[in-house]
């Protein structure tokens, strides 16, 4: 069935919504929220059809609980977590049902319920509920164990303060029977605090654990105290602290030396950096910390274009750690350096990279440049086979975009497939990249869609959104659910949230061939709000509007209120200082930073800045985008490093991974936007890999 027909089937109404009944449900929920519980009970009973009865039951349970009718509340909550369609309300229903059982003096029933549905709950909430139930059952030791799990494993949870106060009370009442926390528990708390960037607190926890630990664990903890210091931006004190440590554990000492390599690099102490790396080489040649140090130092020398030192480190990485995932990165760096120096001899190196590392993120680049090498030899059949394989297996990749363009050239378009290249490619165990998904809704998905529509139609759009997000996380068809979710989000103008939903719930969406998904799916993933303004200001500045759209998608996801870590504002992420300068050039007399949140103002200034960069770089988009991300002075320095035969070579040579990815992503985005929006029709082109012909697949919805 074509994608368009599948979409129609997926999104067709499943059941009619009785307006009066939906209104009763909404009214009952409003009464609960306004604390009119007795009236809510009357309104909610029988207020929803069976397929959404769990929603009515949940709010009925809440009302009964607040009225002190715990038996009725527990019964209502049971209807929620045993309903045929599990809802986002189910976990809360279990917790409230357990609380009701405790009020009924049935703590053992509460404990049994929580254990039965433990996997449905958030661990911190589950442990807190168990702790309360154990206390209600007079099992203070078990309560202490559960509260300790909350406090030490989930210090960032809302229940952590309650856990802290409860543990203090239980420690006093239990005396010698209080279960002492183990050092590993304290270390787990420190790790969780560090994950939340609460480094000073994490350091204190690690220091408190030292007396409870011995051997290697104690040494590792001492090292990580220093790690917390430098993560808290105390670089020099952390370096001195780590330098003064004397450790018995080799693994801890290897980690210490790695951190010292990194800190010496950050502190511009290059001689010390190399001395610590040499010590790592001699003492711990097979330690993964040595490999991390090699990679860290290689970045420094690569950023300076010190080819001799960086390539020596890459070679050490490949030779000493051939089976480590980092080896693919190091091998590619050597492969690329050799290609830039000796392109005519590059074929075997690219093929070797693909054979040794078939899951490397640089396989698409290897395939593309193998195609370019074949073109240089006028082997059109080989070029066609590499490009066609690349386009088919890595859809929506930057290099697939370039391959598509190459396949349109006459010599390659006419060429037959190369049997030798096909044999080589068939011999490589490539991981599956191309995603095969269906847009035909399953029975469960249809039920979800019906439930969400009922709730939305009753004016309960927040519950409808929660229903769809729950389904996207749990039910297995996020590609269908995300389009329905997008409808809700776009109704309130949250186009950026709809885009993020696709990214979050369909993480492999870029591996779906464009022709195998409905047009509306792609327009959710690549939205174009403010289209008229984007086109207007792009046209005024003689810019490609699709590149502008691709840049906005990457910069702000089309959120006009976006603020970056660097305090850049709005759609095109303009810094206030830059905005002030640009505003004078554009006749805006009274500029203030919040003006950058106005889409038209932001687009006017952002496109002006982009046009200035483009003009200064002779109309070269690759260099312009790199400058937009990393700064023009850096780009001018990178351009002096080599003589690049085509833009892709410059992009691949950018030493900062973030900038390299940024340029490729924006250009890829622009290509997708052009395919989606350039014509008024809804036909997306697809390629017949075996014939090389382009066909159009209708994906109207």
mmCIF file of C-alpha atoms in Angstrom, residues 284-425:
data_model
loop_
_atom_site.group_PDB
_atom_site.id
_atom_site.type_symbol
_atom_site.label_atom_id
_atom_site.label_comp_id
_atom_site.label_asym_id
_atom_site.label_seq_id
_atom_site.Cartn_x
_atom_site.Cartn_y
_atom_site.Cartn_z
ATOM 1 C CA UNK A 284 50.273 1.835 31.212
ATOM 2 C CA UNK A 285 50.620 1.138 27.470
ATOM 3 C CA UNK A 286 47.295 -0.738 27.195
ATOM 4 C CA UNK A 287 45.207 1.422 29.499
ATOM 5 C CA UNK A 288 42.130 3.016 27.918
ATOM 6 C CA UNK A 289 43.193 6.201 29.727
ATOM 7 C CA UNK A 290 46.321 6.276 27.600
ATOM 8 C CA UNK A 291 44.151 6.098 24.501
ATOM 9 C CA UNK A 292 41.957 8.945 25.785
ATOM 10 C CA UNK A 293 45.097 11.017 26.382
ATOM 11 C CA UNK A 294 46.398 10.273 22.869
ATOM 12 C CA UNK A 295 43.094 11.438 21.353
ATOM 13 C CA UNK A 296 43.051 14.581 23.524
ATOM 14 C CA UNK A 297 46.570 15.596 22.514
ATOM 15 C CA UNK A 298 45.919 14.765 18.857
ATOM 16 C CA UNK A 299 43.079 17.317 18.848
ATOM 17 C CA UNK A 300 45.501 20.000 20.003
ATOM 18 C CA UNK A 301 48.035 19.327 17.260
ATOM 19 C CA UNK A 302 45.364 18.902 14.596
ATOM 20 C CA UNK A 303 43.935 22.314 15.543
ATOM 21 C CA UNK A 304 47.393 23.779 14.848
ATOM 22 C CA UNK A 305 47.817 21.863 11.594
ATOM 23 C CA UNK A 306 50.869 20.157 13.093
ATOM 24 C CA UNK A 307 50.563 17.164 10.798
ATOM 25 C CA UNK A 308 53.689 15.321 11.896
ATOM 26 C CA UNK A 309 52.682 15.181 15.567
ATOM 27 C CA UNK A 310 48.965 14.599 15.057
ATOM 28 C CA UNK A 311 49.509 11.814 12.521
ATOM 29 C CA UNK A 312 52.093 10.134 14.760
ATOM 30 C CA UNK A 313 49.470 10.059 17.514
ATOM 31 C CA UNK A 314 46.803 8.704 15.148
ATOM 32 C CA UNK A 315 49.175 5.926 14.103
ATOM 33 C CA UNK A 316 49.923 5.073 17.730
ATOM 34 C CA UNK A 317 46.179 4.920 18.388
ATOM 35 C CA UNK A 318 45.578 2.473 15.513
ATOM 36 C CA UNK A 319 48.636 0.325 16.243
ATOM 37 C CA UNK A 320 48.204 0.118 20.023
ATOM 38 C CA UNK A 321 44.396 -0.092 20.195
ATOM 39 C CA UNK A 322 43.247 -1.715 16.917
ATOM 40 C CA UNK A 323 40.023 -3.084 18.409
ATOM 41 C CA UNK A 324 38.938 0.057 20.235
ATOM 42 C CA UNK A 325 36.125 2.146 18.688
ATOM 43 C CA UNK A 326 38.508 5.130 18.661
ATOM 44 C CA UNK A 327 40.663 3.248 16.153
ATOM 45 C CA UNK A 328 38.125 4.002 13.403
ATOM 46 C CA UNK A 329 38.492 7.743 14.077
ATOM 47 C CA UNK A 330 42.295 7.557 14.071
ATOM 48 C CA UNK A 331 42.405 5.393 10.953
ATOM 49 C CA UNK A 332 40.153 7.857 9.142
ATOM 50 C CA UNK A 333 42.391 10.776 10.068
ATOM 51 C CA UNK A 334 45.369 8.942 8.553
ATOM 52 C CA UNK A 335 43.329 7.924 5.513
ATOM 53 C CA UNK A 336 42.205 11.494 4.948
ATOM 54 C CA UNK A 337 45.690 12.961 5.363
ATOM 55 C CA UNK A 338 47.046 10.497 2.818
ATOM 56 C CA UNK A 339 44.232 11.343 0.395
ATOM 57 C CA UNK A 340 44.960 15.070 0.558
ATOM 58 C CA UNK A 341 48.642 14.442 -0.185
ATOM 59 C CA UNK A 342 48.307 11.611 -2.710
ATOM 60 C CA UNK A 343 44.748 11.435 -4.092
ATOM 61 C CA UNK A 344 45.763 9.107 -6.920
ATOM 62 C CA UNK A 345 46.862 6.475 -4.361
ATOM 63 C CA UNK A 346 43.831 6.786 -2.088
ATOM 64 C CA UNK A 347 41.597 3.977 -3.375
ATOM 65 C CA UNK A 348 43.130 1.198 -1.290
ATOM 66 C CA UNK A 349 43.118 3.366 1.854
ATOM 67 C CA UNK A 350 39.418 4.190 1.555
ATOM 68 C CA UNK A 351 38.580 0.556 0.837
ATOM 69 C CA UNK A 352 40.690 -0.537 3.802
ATOM 70 C CA UNK A 353 38.855 1.872 6.108
ATOM 71 C CA UNK A 354 35.496 0.501 4.965
ATOM 72 C CA UNK A 355 36.640 -3.126 5.330
ATOM 73 C CA UNK A 356 38.192 -2.662 8.776
ATOM 74 C CA UNK A 357 35.507 -0.365 10.167
ATOM 75 C CA UNK A 358 32.214 -1.021 8.339
ATOM 76 C CA UNK A 359 30.243 0.737 11.093
ATOM 77 C CA UNK A 360 32.460 3.851 11.048
ATOM 78 C CA UNK A 361 30.662 7.164 10.719
ATOM 79 C CA UNK A 362 33.139 7.900 7.923
ATOM 80 C CA UNK A 363 31.940 5.122 5.630
ATOM 81 C CA UNK A 364 29.736 7.572 3.638
ATOM 82 C CA UNK A 365 32.740 9.871 3.152
ATOM 83 C CA UNK A 366 34.866 6.902 2.080
ATOM 84 C CA UNK A 367 32.262 5.826 -0.463
ATOM 85 C CA UNK A 368 31.940 9.342 -1.838
ATOM 86 C CA UNK A 369 35.671 9.849 -2.293
ATOM 87 C CA UNK A 370 36.031 6.382 -3.808
ATOM 88 C CA UNK A 371 33.475 7.584 -6.320
ATOM 89 C CA UNK A 372 35.496 10.741 -6.912
ATOM 90 C CA UNK A 373 38.670 8.682 -7.395
ATOM 91 C CA UNK A 374 36.821 6.532 -9.933
ATOM 92 C CA UNK A 375 35.693 9.685 -11.740
ATOM 93 C CA UNK A 376 39.299 10.908 -11.879
ATOM 94 C CA UNK A 377 40.167 7.624 -13.628
ATOM 95 C CA UNK A 378 37.137 8.022 -15.909
ATOM 96 C CA UNK A 379 35.781 4.736 -14.553
ATOM 97 C CA UNK A 380 32.150 5.839 -14.745
ATOM 98 C CA UNK A 381 30.772 2.400 -13.885
ATOM 99 C CA UNK A 382 32.739 2.238 -10.626
ATOM 100 C CA UNK A 383 31.750 5.810 -9.771
ATOM 101 C CA UNK A 384 28.092 5.076 -10.432
ATOM 102 C CA UNK A 385 28.154 1.953 -8.249
ATOM 103 C CA UNK A 386 29.776 3.743 -5.296
ATOM 104 C CA UNK A 387 27.397 6.711 -5.533
ATOM 105 C CA UNK A 388 24.288 4.578 -5.951
ATOM 106 C CA UNK A 389 25.242 2.396 -2.982
ATOM 107 C CA UNK A 390 25.894 5.491 -0.884
ATOM 108 C CA UNK A 391 22.626 7.169 -1.808
ATOM 109 C CA UNK A 392 20.569 4.036 -1.246
ATOM 110 C CA UNK A 393 22.076 2.919 2.068
ATOM 111 C CA UNK A 394 22.653 6.295 3.721
ATOM 112 C CA UNK A 395 19.579 8.313 2.749
ATOM 113 C CA UNK A 396 19.483 11.958 3.875
ATOM 114 C CA UNK A 397 23.209 12.020 4.627
ATOM 115 C CA UNK A 398 25.326 14.939 3.411
ATOM 116 C CA UNK A 399 27.398 12.656 1.189
ATOM 117 C CA UNK A 400 24.257 10.983 -0.147
ATOM 118 C CA UNK A 401 23.161 14.456 -1.251
ATOM 119 C CA UNK A 402 26.437 14.876 -3.156
ATOM 120 C CA UNK A 403 26.129 11.366 -4.587
ATOM 121 C CA UNK A 404 22.640 12.179 -5.865
ATOM 122 C CA UNK A 405 24.046 15.166 -7.729
ATOM 123 C CA UNK A 406 26.830 13.050 -9.224
ATOM 124 C CA UNK A 407 24.370 10.410 -10.406
ATOM 125 C CA UNK A 408 22.631 13.066 -12.485
ATOM 126 C CA UNK A 409 25.734 13.790 -14.570
ATOM 127 C CA UNK A 410 25.445 12.299 -18.021
ATOM 128 C CA UNK A 411 28.490 10.014 -18.061
ATOM 129 C CA UNK A 412 27.643 8.415 -14.700
ATOM 130 C CA UNK A 413 23.925 8.333 -15.421
ATOM 131 C CA UNK A 414 24.524 6.287 -18.607
ATOM 132 C CA UNK A 415 27.082 3.911 -17.070
ATOM 133 C CA UNK A 416 26.339 0.300 -16.168
ATOM 134 C CA UNK A 417 27.059 -1.077 -12.711
ATOM 135 C CA UNK A 418 30.609 -2.234 -11.977
ATOM 136 C CA UNK A 419 30.632 -5.919 -11.075
ATOM 137 C CA UNK A 420 33.997 -5.581 -9.331
ATOM 138 C CA UNK A 421 32.844 -2.715 -7.104
ATOM 139 C CA UNK A 422 29.571 -4.493 -6.359
ATOM 140 C CA UNK A 423 31.532 -7.615 -5.359
ATOM 141 C CA UNK A 424 33.703 -5.532 -3.024
ATOM 142 C CA UNK A 425 30.706 -3.826 -1.424
#
